[in-house]
Each structure stands twice: as C-alpha cells, then as structure tokens.
GROMACS .gro file of C-alpha atoms in nm:
model
  225
    1MET     CA    1   0.000   0.000   0.000
    2ARG     CA    2   0.128   0.346  -0.088
    3ILE     CA    3   0.103   0.638   0.154
    4LEU     CA    4   0.169   1.010   0.111
    5ILE     CA    5   0.288   1.207   0.414
    6VAL     CA    6   0.258   1.586   0.395
    7GLU     CA    7   0.452   1.710   0.696
    8ASP     CA    8   0.701   1.997   0.726
    9HIS     CA    9   0.856   1.911   1.064
   10PRO     CA   10   1.224   1.831   0.989
   11SER     CA   11   1.241   1.527   1.217
   12LEU     CA   12   0.880   1.406   1.246
   13GLY     CA   13   0.828   1.367   0.871
   14PRO     CA   14   1.135   1.148   0.808
   15SER     CA   15   1.064   0.952   1.128
   16LEU     CA   16   0.709   0.874   1.017
   17LYS     CA   17   0.832   0.773   0.672
   18ALA     CA   18   1.095   0.539   0.816
   19ASN     CA   19   0.856   0.379   1.066
   20LEU     CA   20   0.583   0.323   0.809
   21GLU     CA   21   0.835   0.176   0.564
   22ASN     CA   22   0.936  -0.065   0.841
   23CYS     CA   23   0.568  -0.170   0.840
   24HIS     CA   24   0.603  -0.259   0.469
   25TYR     CA   25   0.429   0.047   0.324
   26ALA     CA   26   0.560   0.243   0.025
   27VAL     CA   27   0.585   0.602   0.148
   28ASP     CA   28   0.636   0.941  -0.019
   29LEU     CA   29   0.712   1.250   0.193
   30VAL     CA   30   0.671   1.616   0.095
   31PRO     CA   31   0.706   1.921   0.323
   32ASP     CA   32   0.439   2.160   0.191
   33GLY     CA   33   0.076   2.167   0.089
   34GLU     CA   34   0.122   2.263  -0.274
   35ASP     CA   35   0.354   1.972  -0.350
   36GLY     CA   36   0.129   1.741  -0.150
   37LEU     CA   37  -0.177   1.842  -0.350
   38SER     CA   38   0.006   1.811  -0.681
   39LEU     CA   39   0.116   1.456  -0.601
   40ALA     CA   40  -0.220   1.353  -0.458
   41LEU     CA   41  -0.399   1.460  -0.776
   42VAL     CA   42  -0.187   1.239  -1.002
   43VAL     CA   43  -0.069   0.944  -0.789
   44PRO     CA   44  -0.329   0.686  -0.677
   45TYR     CA   45  -0.235   0.683  -0.308
   46ASP     CA   46  -0.409   0.445  -0.071
   47LEU     CA   47  -0.386   0.694   0.219
   48ILE     CA   48  -0.272   1.052   0.284
   49ILE     CA   49  -0.138   1.163   0.624
   50LEU     CA   50  -0.178   1.538   0.625
   51ASP     CA   51  -0.047   1.800   0.866
   52VAL     CA   52  -0.267   2.108   0.905
   53LEU     CA   53  -0.012   2.384   0.965
   54LEU     CA   54   0.184   2.369   0.640
   55PRO     CA   55   0.369   2.628   0.433
   56GLY     CA   56   0.180   2.733   0.122
   57LEU     CA   57  -0.157   2.561   0.124
   58ASN     CA   58  -0.255   2.441   0.470
   59GLY     CA   59  -0.389   2.092   0.529
   60PHE     CA   60  -0.752   2.204   0.537
   61GLU     CA   61  -0.714   2.367   0.196
   62VAL     CA   62  -0.545   2.056   0.054
   63CYS     CA   63  -0.824   1.831   0.181
   64ARG     CA   64  -1.094   2.068   0.052
   65GLU     CA   65  -0.940   2.070  -0.296
   66LEU     CA   66  -0.898   1.690  -0.304
   67ARG     CA   67  -1.266   1.642  -0.226
   68ALA     CA   68  -1.363   1.910  -0.477
   69GLN     CA   69  -1.168   1.710  -0.738
   70GLN     CA   70  -1.363   1.397  -0.638
   71LYS     CA   71  -1.057   1.228  -0.491
   72LYS     CA   72  -1.185   0.971  -0.241
   73VAL     CA   73  -0.847   0.868  -0.097
   74PRO     CA   74  -0.864   0.837   0.285
   75VAL     CA   75  -0.716   1.139   0.465
   76LEU     CA   76  -0.577   1.132   0.818
   77PHE     CA   77  -0.508   1.472   0.971
   78LEU     CA   78  -0.207   1.478   1.202
   79THR     CA   79  -0.175   1.811   1.382
   80ALA     CA   80  -0.099   2.005   1.698
   81LEU     CA   81  -0.441   2.174   1.671
   82SER     CA   82  -0.641   1.987   1.934
   83GLU     CA   83  -0.943   2.213   1.980
   84ILE     CA   84  -1.279   2.049   1.911
   85ASP     CA   85  -1.369   2.316   1.654
   86GLN     CA   86  -1.053   2.234   1.454
   87ARG     CA   87  -1.124   1.861   1.463
   88VAL     CA   88  -1.484   1.917   1.355
   89LYS     CA   89  -1.369   2.142   1.071
   90GLY     CA   90  -1.123   1.883   0.946
   91LEU     CA   91  -1.380   1.604   0.950
   92ASP     CA   92  -1.644   1.824   0.786
   93LEU     CA   93  -1.401   1.902   0.504
   94GLY     CA   94  -1.389   1.531   0.423
   95ALA     CA   95  -1.109   1.391   0.636
   96ASP     CA   96  -1.153   1.033   0.756
   97ASP     CA   97  -0.963   1.060   1.084
   98TYR     CA   98  -0.787   1.316   1.300
   99MET     CA   99  -0.493   1.264   1.540
  100THR     CA  100  -0.332   1.528   1.757
  101LYS     CA  101   0.037   1.561   1.839
  102PRO     CA  102   0.207   1.421   2.036
  103PHE     CA  103   0.094   1.069   1.957
  104ALA     CA  104   0.209   0.710   1.992
  105PHE     CA  105   0.322   0.554   1.666
  106ARG     CA  106   0.146   0.226   1.754
  107GLU     CA  107  -0.186   0.411   1.759
  108LEU     CA  108  -0.109   0.584   1.430
  109GLU     CA  109  -0.022   0.249   1.272
  110ALA     CA  110  -0.349   0.099   1.397
  111ARG     CA  111  -0.547   0.390   1.253
  112VAL     CA  112  -0.364   0.351   0.923
  113ARG     CA  113  -0.458  -0.017   0.911
  114ALA     CA  114  -0.821   0.067   0.992
  115LEU     CA  115  -0.843   0.328   0.717
  116LEU     CA  116  -0.681   0.102   0.458
  117ARG     CA  117  -0.927  -0.179   0.519
  118ARG     CA  118  -1.235   0.044   0.552
  119ASP     CA  119  -1.362  -0.016   0.199
  120GLY     CA  120  -1.224  -0.367   0.168
  121PRO     CA  121  -1.393  -0.701   0.231
  122GLU     CA  122  -1.193  -0.763   0.549
  123LYS     CA  123  -1.281  -0.568   0.861
  124THR     CA  124  -1.017  -0.729   1.082
  125THR     CA  125  -0.638  -0.734   1.065
  126LEU     CA  126  -0.646  -1.082   0.908
  127LEU     CA  127  -0.653  -1.115   0.529
  128CYS     CA  128  -0.754  -1.459   0.405
  129PHE     CA  129  -0.759  -1.625   0.065
  130MET     CA  130  -0.812  -2.000   0.044
  131ASP     CA  131  -0.553  -2.144   0.287
  132ILE     CA  132  -0.336  -1.829   0.285
  133THR     CA  133  -0.358  -1.583   0.574
  134LEU     CA  134  -0.181  -1.253   0.624
  135ASP     CA  135  -0.196  -1.068   0.956
  136THR     CA  136  -0.155  -0.696   0.885
  137SER     CA  137  -0.090  -0.629   1.253
  138THR     CA  138   0.192  -0.878   1.314
  139HIS     CA  139   0.296  -0.904   0.945
  140GLU     CA  140   0.289  -1.284   0.968
  141ALA     CA  141   0.208  -1.489   0.660
  142MET     CA  142   0.082  -1.847   0.672
  143ARG     CA  143  -0.020  -2.110   0.419
  144SER     CA  144  -0.230  -2.362   0.605
  145GLU     CA  145  -0.009  -2.440   0.908
  146ARG     CA  146   0.317  -2.335   0.738
  147ARG     CA  147   0.472  -2.000   0.828
  148ILE     CA  148   0.612  -1.806   0.531
  149THR     CA  149   0.905  -1.569   0.572
  150LEU     CA  150   0.873  -1.269   0.341
  151SER     CA  151   1.095  -0.971   0.272
  152SER     CA  152   0.940  -0.628   0.316
  153LYS     CA  153   0.861  -0.588  -0.054
  154GLU     CA  154   0.737  -0.947  -0.088
  155TYR     CA  155   0.499  -0.885   0.203
  156ALA     CA  156   0.373  -0.560   0.050
  157LEU     CA  157   0.313  -0.733  -0.284
  158LEU     CA  158   0.123  -1.025  -0.131
  159GLU     CA  159  -0.079  -0.785   0.086
  160PHE     CA  160  -0.185  -0.583  -0.220
  161LEU     CA  161  -0.288  -0.899  -0.406
  162MET     CA  162  -0.487  -1.020  -0.104
  163TYR     CA  163  -0.666  -0.687  -0.072
  164HIS     CA  164  -0.782  -0.738  -0.434
  165PRO     CA  165  -0.860  -1.109  -0.474
  166ARG     CA  166  -0.971  -1.215  -0.823
  167HIS     CA  167  -0.902  -0.867  -0.962
  168ILE     CA  168  -0.682  -0.854  -1.270
  169LEU     CA  169  -0.407  -0.610  -1.170
  170SER     CA  170  -0.182  -0.451  -1.429
  171ARG     CA  171   0.189  -0.417  -1.364
  172THR     CA  172   0.141  -0.039  -1.359
  173THR     CA  173  -0.127  -0.065  -1.089
  174ILE     CA  174   0.092  -0.294  -0.879
  175ALA     CA  175   0.390  -0.061  -0.917
  176GLU     CA  176   0.188   0.247  -0.822
  177HIS     CA  177   0.065   0.091  -0.497
  178VAL     CA  178   0.358  -0.124  -0.386
  179TRP     CA  179   0.659   0.083  -0.491
  180ASP     CA  180   0.726   0.447  -0.398
  181TYR     CA  181   0.894   0.567  -0.715
  182ASP     CA  182   0.841   0.587  -1.091
  183ALA     CA  183   0.651   0.279  -1.206
  184GLU     CA  184   0.748   0.311  -1.571
  185HIS     CA  185   1.062   0.096  -1.551
  186LEU     CA  186   0.946  -0.157  -1.289
  187SER     CA  187   0.787  -0.424  -1.509
  188ASN     CA  188   1.079  -0.667  -1.483
  189VAL     CA  189   1.119  -0.599  -1.110
  190ILE     CA  190   0.753  -0.682  -1.050
  191ASP     CA  191   0.788  -1.007  -1.243
  192VAL     CA  192   1.088  -1.102  -1.029
  193TYR     CA  193   0.903  -1.033  -0.704
  194ILE     CA  194   0.594  -1.218  -0.821
  195ARG     CA  195   0.820  -1.517  -0.881
  196TYR     CA  196   0.970  -1.484  -0.532
  197VAL     CA  197   0.624  -1.474  -0.368
  198ARG     CA  198   0.490  -1.755  -0.585
  199ASN     CA  199   0.785  -1.979  -0.499
  200LYS     CA  200   0.739  -1.918  -0.127
  201LEU     CA  201   0.365  -1.980  -0.141
  202CYS     CA  202   0.419  -2.306  -0.331
  203ALA     CA  203   0.734  -2.424  -0.152
  204ASN     CA  204   0.566  -2.747  -0.035
  205GLY     CA  205   0.395  -2.819  -0.364
  206GLU     CA  206   0.077  -2.625  -0.290
  207PRO     CA  207  -0.139  -2.509  -0.586
  208ASP     CA  208  -0.034  -2.181  -0.748
  209VAL     CA  209  -0.288  -1.903  -0.688
  210ILE     CA  210  -0.104  -1.615  -0.862
  211HIS     CA  211  -0.207  -1.628  -1.227
  212THR     CA  212  -0.015  -1.450  -1.500
  213ILE     CA  213  -0.236  -1.249  -1.737
  214ARG     CA  214  -0.017  -1.245  -2.044
  215GLY     CA  215   0.078  -0.898  -2.162
  216TYR     CA  216  -0.102  -0.729  -1.873
  217GLY     CA  217  -0.033  -0.835  -1.516
  218TYR     CA  218  -0.144  -1.076  -1.245
  219GLN     CA  219  -0.450  -1.212  -1.068
  220LEU     CA  220  -0.489  -1.379  -0.731
  221LYS     CA  221  -0.754  -1.648  -0.779
  222GLU     CA  222  -0.832  -2.012  -0.721
  223PRO     CA  223  -0.629  -2.268  -0.920
  224GLU     CA  224  -0.763  -2.373  -1.257
  225GLU     CA  225  -0.954  -2.701  -1.259
   0.00000   0.00000   0.00000
C-alpha cells in the first residue's frame, strides 16, 4: 500500500516515513501543501497523512481541494491543533480521521490499518484467501499451518494482491501501490518479485494461486480445474 505524508517538521516527517516503511508500506514524503496536493492529484495513493499547519496551502485547503476534485483517498489529519472546533472542521471538510500531536506511533499504525481496510472485504487485521492468511498487525504470513518468511517488498506485494482477490491487476497498478517511485521501468522488477512470492507460497507443492495475465499483469484467484 502506498502512503503520502505531507509534513514539514524536519524530524517528524522522516521519522514517520521510516517507521511506516518498516511496516512494509511504500511512502512518499513532501514538506508543503502545494507539493502534496500536486502529487495527490496524479498518484493513486491508498492513504494521505496530512499535517494542518503547512507552508503554502494548509492541510484544510489541501483536503478541501482533493474532495472538490472527487478524490476519495482516505485522509488522516495529524496536527498540533487539538481544539474540538478544529477537529470538527477537518472532519467536515472530508477527512476520515484526526490525530493530535504528540501521539504514539502504535496508535497511528493501527489507525492507518483501519483506514486502509475500511472499503475492503476484510474488517479485521487478518486477510484470508483460500488457505493463505496474512496478519496486517503482526505481518505474519501463513499457508495452512506453514509459516512463510517474506521480505518487506514481498509482504507488500502479497498484501496488495490479497486486498484485491480475483481482480486482474496490471503491472502499472501494482507498481503504483507497492513501490514508492516511478513505475514506468518496474515491469521486470515486478515479475521477479511475483516469482519470489509464488515460490514461497508453493514451496511445499501447494497449488499456485497467482495467475499470469499475459501482456497485462497478475491475478490472485483459485487454481484452474
């Protein structure tokens, strides 16, 4: 899943980026509202973490413009403004959640997980497909009773596939949501990581559930009869 952080604090922004990357998210960080809005209008982010007090456009203005442009990406305000009127304003502008500083990263991570699964089929931290389970809280992957050890990028790739079971996903779509840089030259990299994940899922001879859609991308679905 790909997250945009719009935060101008010189230490908080990089710290949030590093911690979320440790949780297997692809993360972009920008320090001002104008750059944040420009990116959010062209990149299909899964979540935006948005400070309110920003240089240029403030967070409220960024959120207002995103909703005016019909962008439905979840927005989490993260700000030192703790007054009830400020929180109400942010939510009324279309934000999905609001956290005040200081905060515990564990709580932020839990809120991120909740927002990312809000529109999905799973309402818990456990993603399931056939005999494959992925716990988005502990980052543990299992196939039946067998634990699967995944690298950070392998985990992120499998998580994205399991959030979209049976959907045909292009390589561009996968790159935009699992990697945090230009997707144009990632086709071969995606193929390599698909092979890594497929090999680990099928290490004991289990049926392959990642189907190659020739010339387009991949699909997580039940094995062919």
